[in-house]
Every structure is written in structure tokens, then in C-alpha cells.
Coordinates of C-alpha atoms and ligand atoms in Angstrom, one line a residue:
M1 CA -7.9 12.8 0.8
L2 CA -11.4 12.1 1.1
G3 CA -12.1 9.1 3.0
V4 CA -15.3 7.6 2.0
I5 CA -17.5 5.3 4.8
G6 CA -19.9 3.3 2.6
G7 CA -23.4 2.0 4.5
T8 CA -26.2 -0.4 3.9
G9 CA -26.3 -0.6 0.2
L10 CA -22.6 0.8 -0.5
N11 CA -20.3 -2.1 0.2
Q12 CA -18.6 -1.7 -3.0
V13 CA -18.5 1.0 -5.7
E14 CA -19.4 -0.5 -8.9
G15 CA -17.4 0.7 -12.4
V16 CA -14.3 2.4 -10.3
E17 CA -11.0 0.9 -10.5
I18 CA -9.4 -0.4 -7.2
I19 CA -5.7 0.8 -7.0
E20 CA -4.6 -0.4 -3.8
T21 CA -6.1 -2.5 -0.9
R22 CA -4.7 -1.5 2.5
S23 CA -5.4 -3.9 5.9
L24 CA -4.8 -1.9 8.8
S25 CA -4.4 -2.7 12.5
T26 CA -5.2 0.2 14.8
P27 CA -4.6 -0.1 18.7
W28 CA -8.2 -0.6 19.0
G29 CA -8.4 -3.6 16.6
Q30 CA -9.4 -4.0 13.4
P31 CA -11.6 -2.0 11.3
S32 CA -14.4 -3.3 9.1
A33 CA -12.7 -4.5 6.4
P34 CA -9.8 -3.7 4.5
A35 CA -9.8 0.0 2.8
L36 CA -9.8 0.5 -0.7
R37 CA -8.3 3.3 -2.6
L38 CA -10.2 4.0 -5.5
R39 CA -9.6 5.6 -8.4
W40 CA -12.2 7.8 -10.5
A41 CA -11.8 9.7 -13.9
Q42 CA -11.2 13.1 -11.5
G43 CA -9.2 11.5 -9.4
E44 CA -8.5 9.6 -6.1
C45 CA -10.5 8.3 -2.4
W46 CA -10.1 5.8 0.1
F47 CA -13.3 4.1 0.7
L48 CA -14.0 1.9 3.9
P49 CA -17.4 -0.8 3.9
R50 CA -18.5 0.3 7.6
H51 CA -20.7 -3.2 7.9
G52 CA -17.8 -5.3 6.5
E53 CA -17.3 -6.7 2.8
G54 CA -20.2 -9.3 3.0
H55 CA -22.2 -7.1 5.0
T56 CA -22.4 -9.1 7.8
L57 CA -21.5 -6.3 11.0
A58 CA -24.9 -5.4 12.6
P59 CA -24.3 -1.0 13.6
H60 CA -23.9 -2.0 17.3
R61 CA -20.8 -4.6 16.3
I62 CA -18.8 -1.9 14.0
N63 CA -15.7 -0.9 15.8
Y64 CA -16.0 2.7 14.8
R65 CA -13.0 3.5 16.7
A66 CA -10.6 1.6 14.9
N67 CA -12.6 2.7 11.3
I68 CA -11.5 5.9 12.2
H69 CA -7.9 5.3 13.6
A70 CA -7.5 3.8 10.1
L71 CA -9.0 6.8 7.9
R72 CA -6.9 8.9 9.9
L73 CA -3.7 6.5 9.2
L74 CA -4.4 6.4 5.6
G75 CA -4.3 10.6 5.9
V76 CA -7.7 11.0 5.2
R77 CA -8.6 14.5 6.5
R78 CA -12.2 14.8 5.4
V79 CA -15.1 11.7 5.5
L80 CA -18.0 11.3 3.5
A81 CA -20.0 9.0 5.4
V82 CA -23.0 7.5 3.8
A83 CA -26.2 5.9 5.6
A84 CA -29.5 4.5 4.5
V85 CA -32.3 5.9 7.0
G86 CA -35.8 6.1 7.4
G87 CA -37.6 8.8 6.8
I88 CA -40.2 10.0 9.8
A89 CA -41.6 13.4 8.5
S90 CA -43.0 14.9 5.2
S91 CA -39.6 15.9 4.4
P92 CA -37.0 14.4 3.7
V93 CA -39.1 11.0 2.3
P94 CA -37.9 7.9 0.4
G95 CA -35.8 8.4 -2.5
D96 CA -34.6 11.9 -1.0
L97 CA -31.0 12.2 -0.6
A98 CA -29.9 14.6 3.0
L99 CA -27.1 16.2 4.3
V100 CA -27.9 15.7 7.9
E101 CA -27.9 19.1 9.8
D102 CA -28.2 18.0 13.3
L103 CA -28.8 14.4 15.4
I104 CA -29.8 12.8 18.5
D105 CA -28.2 9.6 19.9
Y106 CA -30.4 6.9 20.8
T107 CA -27.4 4.6 21.0
W108 CA -25.8 2.5 23.9
G109 CA -23.4 0.2 24.8
R110 CA -21.0 1.0 21.9
A111 CA -17.3 2.4 22.4
H112 CA -17.9 6.1 21.2
S113 CA -14.9 7.7 22.5
F114 CA -10.8 8.0 22.1
A115 CA -11.1 10.7 25.0
D116 CA -13.0 9.4 28.1
G117 CA -10.0 9.2 30.4
L118 CA -9.4 5.9 29.6
A119 CA -8.6 4.8 26.0
G120 CA -7.1 8.6 26.0
P121 CA -6.7 11.7 28.3
L122 CA -9.8 13.4 29.1
Q123 CA -11.8 15.8 27.2
H124 CA -14.9 17.3 26.3
I125 CA -15.2 18.0 22.7
E126 CA -17.8 20.8 21.7
F127 CA -20.5 18.8 19.4
A128 CA -22.4 21.2 18.0
P129 CA -22.6 21.4 15.4
P130 CA -21.8 17.9 14.9
F131 CA -21.4 17.9 11.7
D132 CA -18.1 20.4 10.1
P133 CA -20.2 23.2 8.1
A134 CA -17.7 24.2 5.7
W135 CA -17.2 20.5 4.6
R136 CA -21.3 20.3 4.2
A137 CA -20.8 23.5 2.4
Q138 CA -18.7 21.7 -0.2
V139 CA -20.5 18.8 -0.3
A140 CA -23.9 21.3 -0.8
D141 CA -22.1 23.0 -3.5
C142 CA -20.9 19.3 -5.7
A143 CA -24.4 18.1 -5.0
T144 CA -26.1 21.4 -6.7
R145 CA -23.2 21.6 -9.9
C146 CA -24.3 17.6 -10.6
G147 CA -27.9 18.1 -10.3
V148 CA -28.5 15.9 -7.1
P149 CA -31.0 17.5 -4.9
L150 CA -30.2 17.5 -1.3
V151 CA -32.6 18.5 1.6
T152 CA -29.8 20.6 4.3
D153 CA -32.0 20.8 7.6
A154 CA -33.0 17.1 8.7
V155 CA -32.0 15.9 11.6
L156 CA -31.4 11.7 12.1
G157 CA -32.1 9.8 15.0
V158 CA -29.6 7.1 15.7
T159 CA -31.2 4.1 17.2
Q160 CA -29.5 0.8 18.8
G161 CA -30.5 -1.4 16.1
P162 CA -29.9 -4.2 14.4
R163 CA -34.0 -4.7 15.0
L164 CA -36.4 -1.6 13.4
E165 CA -38.1 0.7 15.5
T166 CA -41.9 0.4 17.0
A167 CA -44.3 2.7 16.0
A168 CA -44.5 4.2 19.3
E169 CA -40.6 4.8 19.4
I170 CA -40.9 6.5 16.0
R171 CA -43.4 8.9 17.3
R172 CA -41.3 10.1 20.4
L173 CA -38.5 10.9 17.8
A174 CA -40.6 12.5 16.0
K175 CA -41.7 14.4 19.0
D176 CA -38.0 14.9 20.2
G177 CA -37.6 17.0 16.5
C178 CA -35.9 13.6 14.4
T179 CA -37.1 13.6 10.6
L180 CA -34.6 10.9 9.8
V181 CA -34.1 7.6 11.9
G182 CA -30.7 5.1 11.0
M183 CA -28.2 3.0 13.4
T184 CA -25.0 4.4 12.3
T185 CA -23.5 7.8 12.6
M186 CA -22.9 7.5 16.1
P187 CA -20.6 7.3 17.3
E188 CA -18.6 7.9 14.2
A189 CA -19.0 11.1 13.8
A190 CA -18.2 12.2 17.5
L191 CA -15.0 9.9 17.1
A192 CA -14.2 12.0 13.6
K193 CA -15.1 14.9 15.6
E194 CA -12.2 13.7 18.3
A195 CA -9.6 12.5 15.8
G196 CA -9.8 16.2 14.3
L197 CA -11.3 15.1 11.0
S198 CA -14.4 17.0 8.8
Y199 CA -17.0 14.9 8.6
A200 CA -20.5 14.9 7.3
T201 CA -23.3 12.0 6.6
L202 CA -24.9 11.9 3.4
A203 CA -28.3 10.0 4.1
V204 CA -30.7 8.1 1.7
V205 CA -33.5 7.5 2.3
V206 CA -34.8 4.1 1.7
N207 CA -38.2 3.8 3.7
P208 CA -40.9 5.4 5.6
A209 CA -40.3 4.7 9.1
A210 CA -42.2 2.4 11.5
G211 CA -46.1 3.4 12.1
T212 CA -46.0 5.8 9.4
T213 CA -46.5 3.2 6.7
D214 CA -49.0 0.4 6.1
G215 CA -46.1 -1.6 3.8
S216 CA -43.1 -3.8 4.5
I217 CA -40.4 -1.6 5.3
H218 CA -38.1 -4.3 3.7
A219 CA -39.9 -4.0 0.4
A220 CA -39.8 0.0 0.6
I221 CA -36.1 -0.7 1.2
E222 CA -35.2 -3.2 -1.9
A223 CA -37.5 -0.9 -4.2
S224 CA -35.4 2.4 -3.4
L225 CA -31.4 1.6 -2.3
G226 CA -30.5 1.6 -5.7
A227 CA -31.6 4.3 -7.5
G228 CA -30.6 6.4 -4.2
M229 CA -27.2 4.9 -4.0
A230 CA -26.8 5.8 -8.2
Q231 CA -27.2 9.4 -6.5
V232 CA -24.8 9.2 -4.2
H233 CA -22.6 7.9 -6.6
R234 CA -22.8 10.9 -8.4
V235 CA -22.0 13.3 -5.8
L236 CA -19.3 11.4 -4.8
E237 CA -17.5 11.5 -8.2
A238 CA -18.2 15.3 -7.9
L239 CA -16.4 15.3 -4.6
V240 CA -13.4 13.5 -5.9
G241 CA -13.1 15.7 -8.5
A242 CA -13.4 18.8 -6.1
T243 CA -11.4 17.4 -3.3
D244 CA -8.5 15.8 -4.9
Q245 CA -6.3 18.3 -6.5
A246 CA -3.1 16.3 -5.4
Ligands
HPA1 N1 -34.9 2.5 10.8 C1 -33.6 2.5 11.5 N2 -32.7 2.5 10.6 C2 -32.8 2.0 9.0 C3 -34.4 2.8 8.8 C4 -34.8 2.8 9.8 O1 -36.2 3.1 9.3 N3 -33.9 2.7 7.1 C5 -33.0 2.3 7.3 N4 -32.1 2.4 8.2

């Protein structure tokens, strides 16, 4: 079954029936929240709000290992991770949706592996590309069919947060080749890969990054989050129909 990890602006999915709520314990501790089994007109999926039920967990405090383990326990094999992000370059810009192609990890101190020789047997997974190409192609196909344009060549810089970046930090990310900036996706994507899950990030660009705008970033986020998540909803609907054939 499809598993959806909801990010900022997607703590719940409106207008979709919750047919089961599962509180899971994992060897890594508690996931961010109970997982919700959602019934759409076209099928079902599992949904996990990354930041907790009331959006109380900062990106660096999320138990990413418990979240990925919980999705595996639920029988999820394909994960669509939704993330609100800032735009650094001339594309993608606020209002756009991006199916992220690559990433650079600037986070630190997060429990980031199931396979570091302590938590489990040491493994050096290949992480290029970080997102599953076949799964990305399927998500892109669904978005095309439901008329939602996606940018497919974005590079996401993942910062530690919870503060936003300085203008100099954003200039450095741009020089490194990042076109987007966000605070999640890592270590989530790497853990998903270690766990053998197909994983892709659907990023909603909700603001121009620090130093690329004179306006308030929070005002920009408030202005564009709702419309962006409505687009995500359309993609999810199509994806559930395409993946839940059971
Ligand atoms: N920076 C980091 N994370 C974010 C941003 C940003 O500008 N917008 C949404 N998440």
C-alpha cells in the first residue's frame, strides 16, 4: 500500500474518511503520531503526519527511524513524502510543485541510520540517486494525468532548522547547486532506502528563500501553503487510484 508522510500544511487530509488509526511501537521508539488509514474514492493509503498531530515536532526532533519502521510494519512499500520548501532559484518558484531529483544533506546530529554498526549491521547503501527513479516516474505520470505540473529537476538542500537560513547560507546553497531549501527529507530518504522502501519527495514551494526577497517569509508561506496543498491533494488522489489495486 502507498504510505504518505505529511509535512507542514498536511497534518491531515481533508474530506477523506479515516477508516483505521494505528498507534505503533517500534524498536526505535514512537513514531510522530498514530498512522491513519485513509479511504479515498479510488482506494486506500496510510498517512503519517511527520510533525505530529498538532504540528509540535521540530524537524530535528522527529523520530525518522520510528516513522520509517512503522510504515514498514504497516506493509507500506512505496512512500510519497510531502514537504513544504523554500525556492532558491528562478525555478521552481512559490506556487510550484517539485518532484525532487537530488539532494544535499546539511543536517547534523539526527539519528540517521538503521545500519551504522550500532543500531544494526553496518551497511553502506548506495544513495545516488536518493529517490527511486521508477517510483518518481509513476508519481510524475499521475500528476500529468490529473493536470498538475511538476518541476522534476530540483535539487533540495536540507538544513537543520528550526530557524530559517541567513542570506549568506542561501547563497552558499545556490553555489552548491541547490534550487530548493527545506528542513526534512533527510534522514528520511536514506532510512527509507536502508529499509528497502521506494521513496520520493513531493515538495511544495511556499516561499522565496532568505535573501531572495524583501518580504516576510512567513507571510509568503501563509499566502501559498493552502493552494499548494490543494494541488498535492489532487496528486495523492490520482496516486492512490494508480497504486491501490489490491
Ligand atoms: N527554508 C527552510 N525550510 C523551509 C523553508 C525555507 O525557506 N520554507 C519552508 N521550509
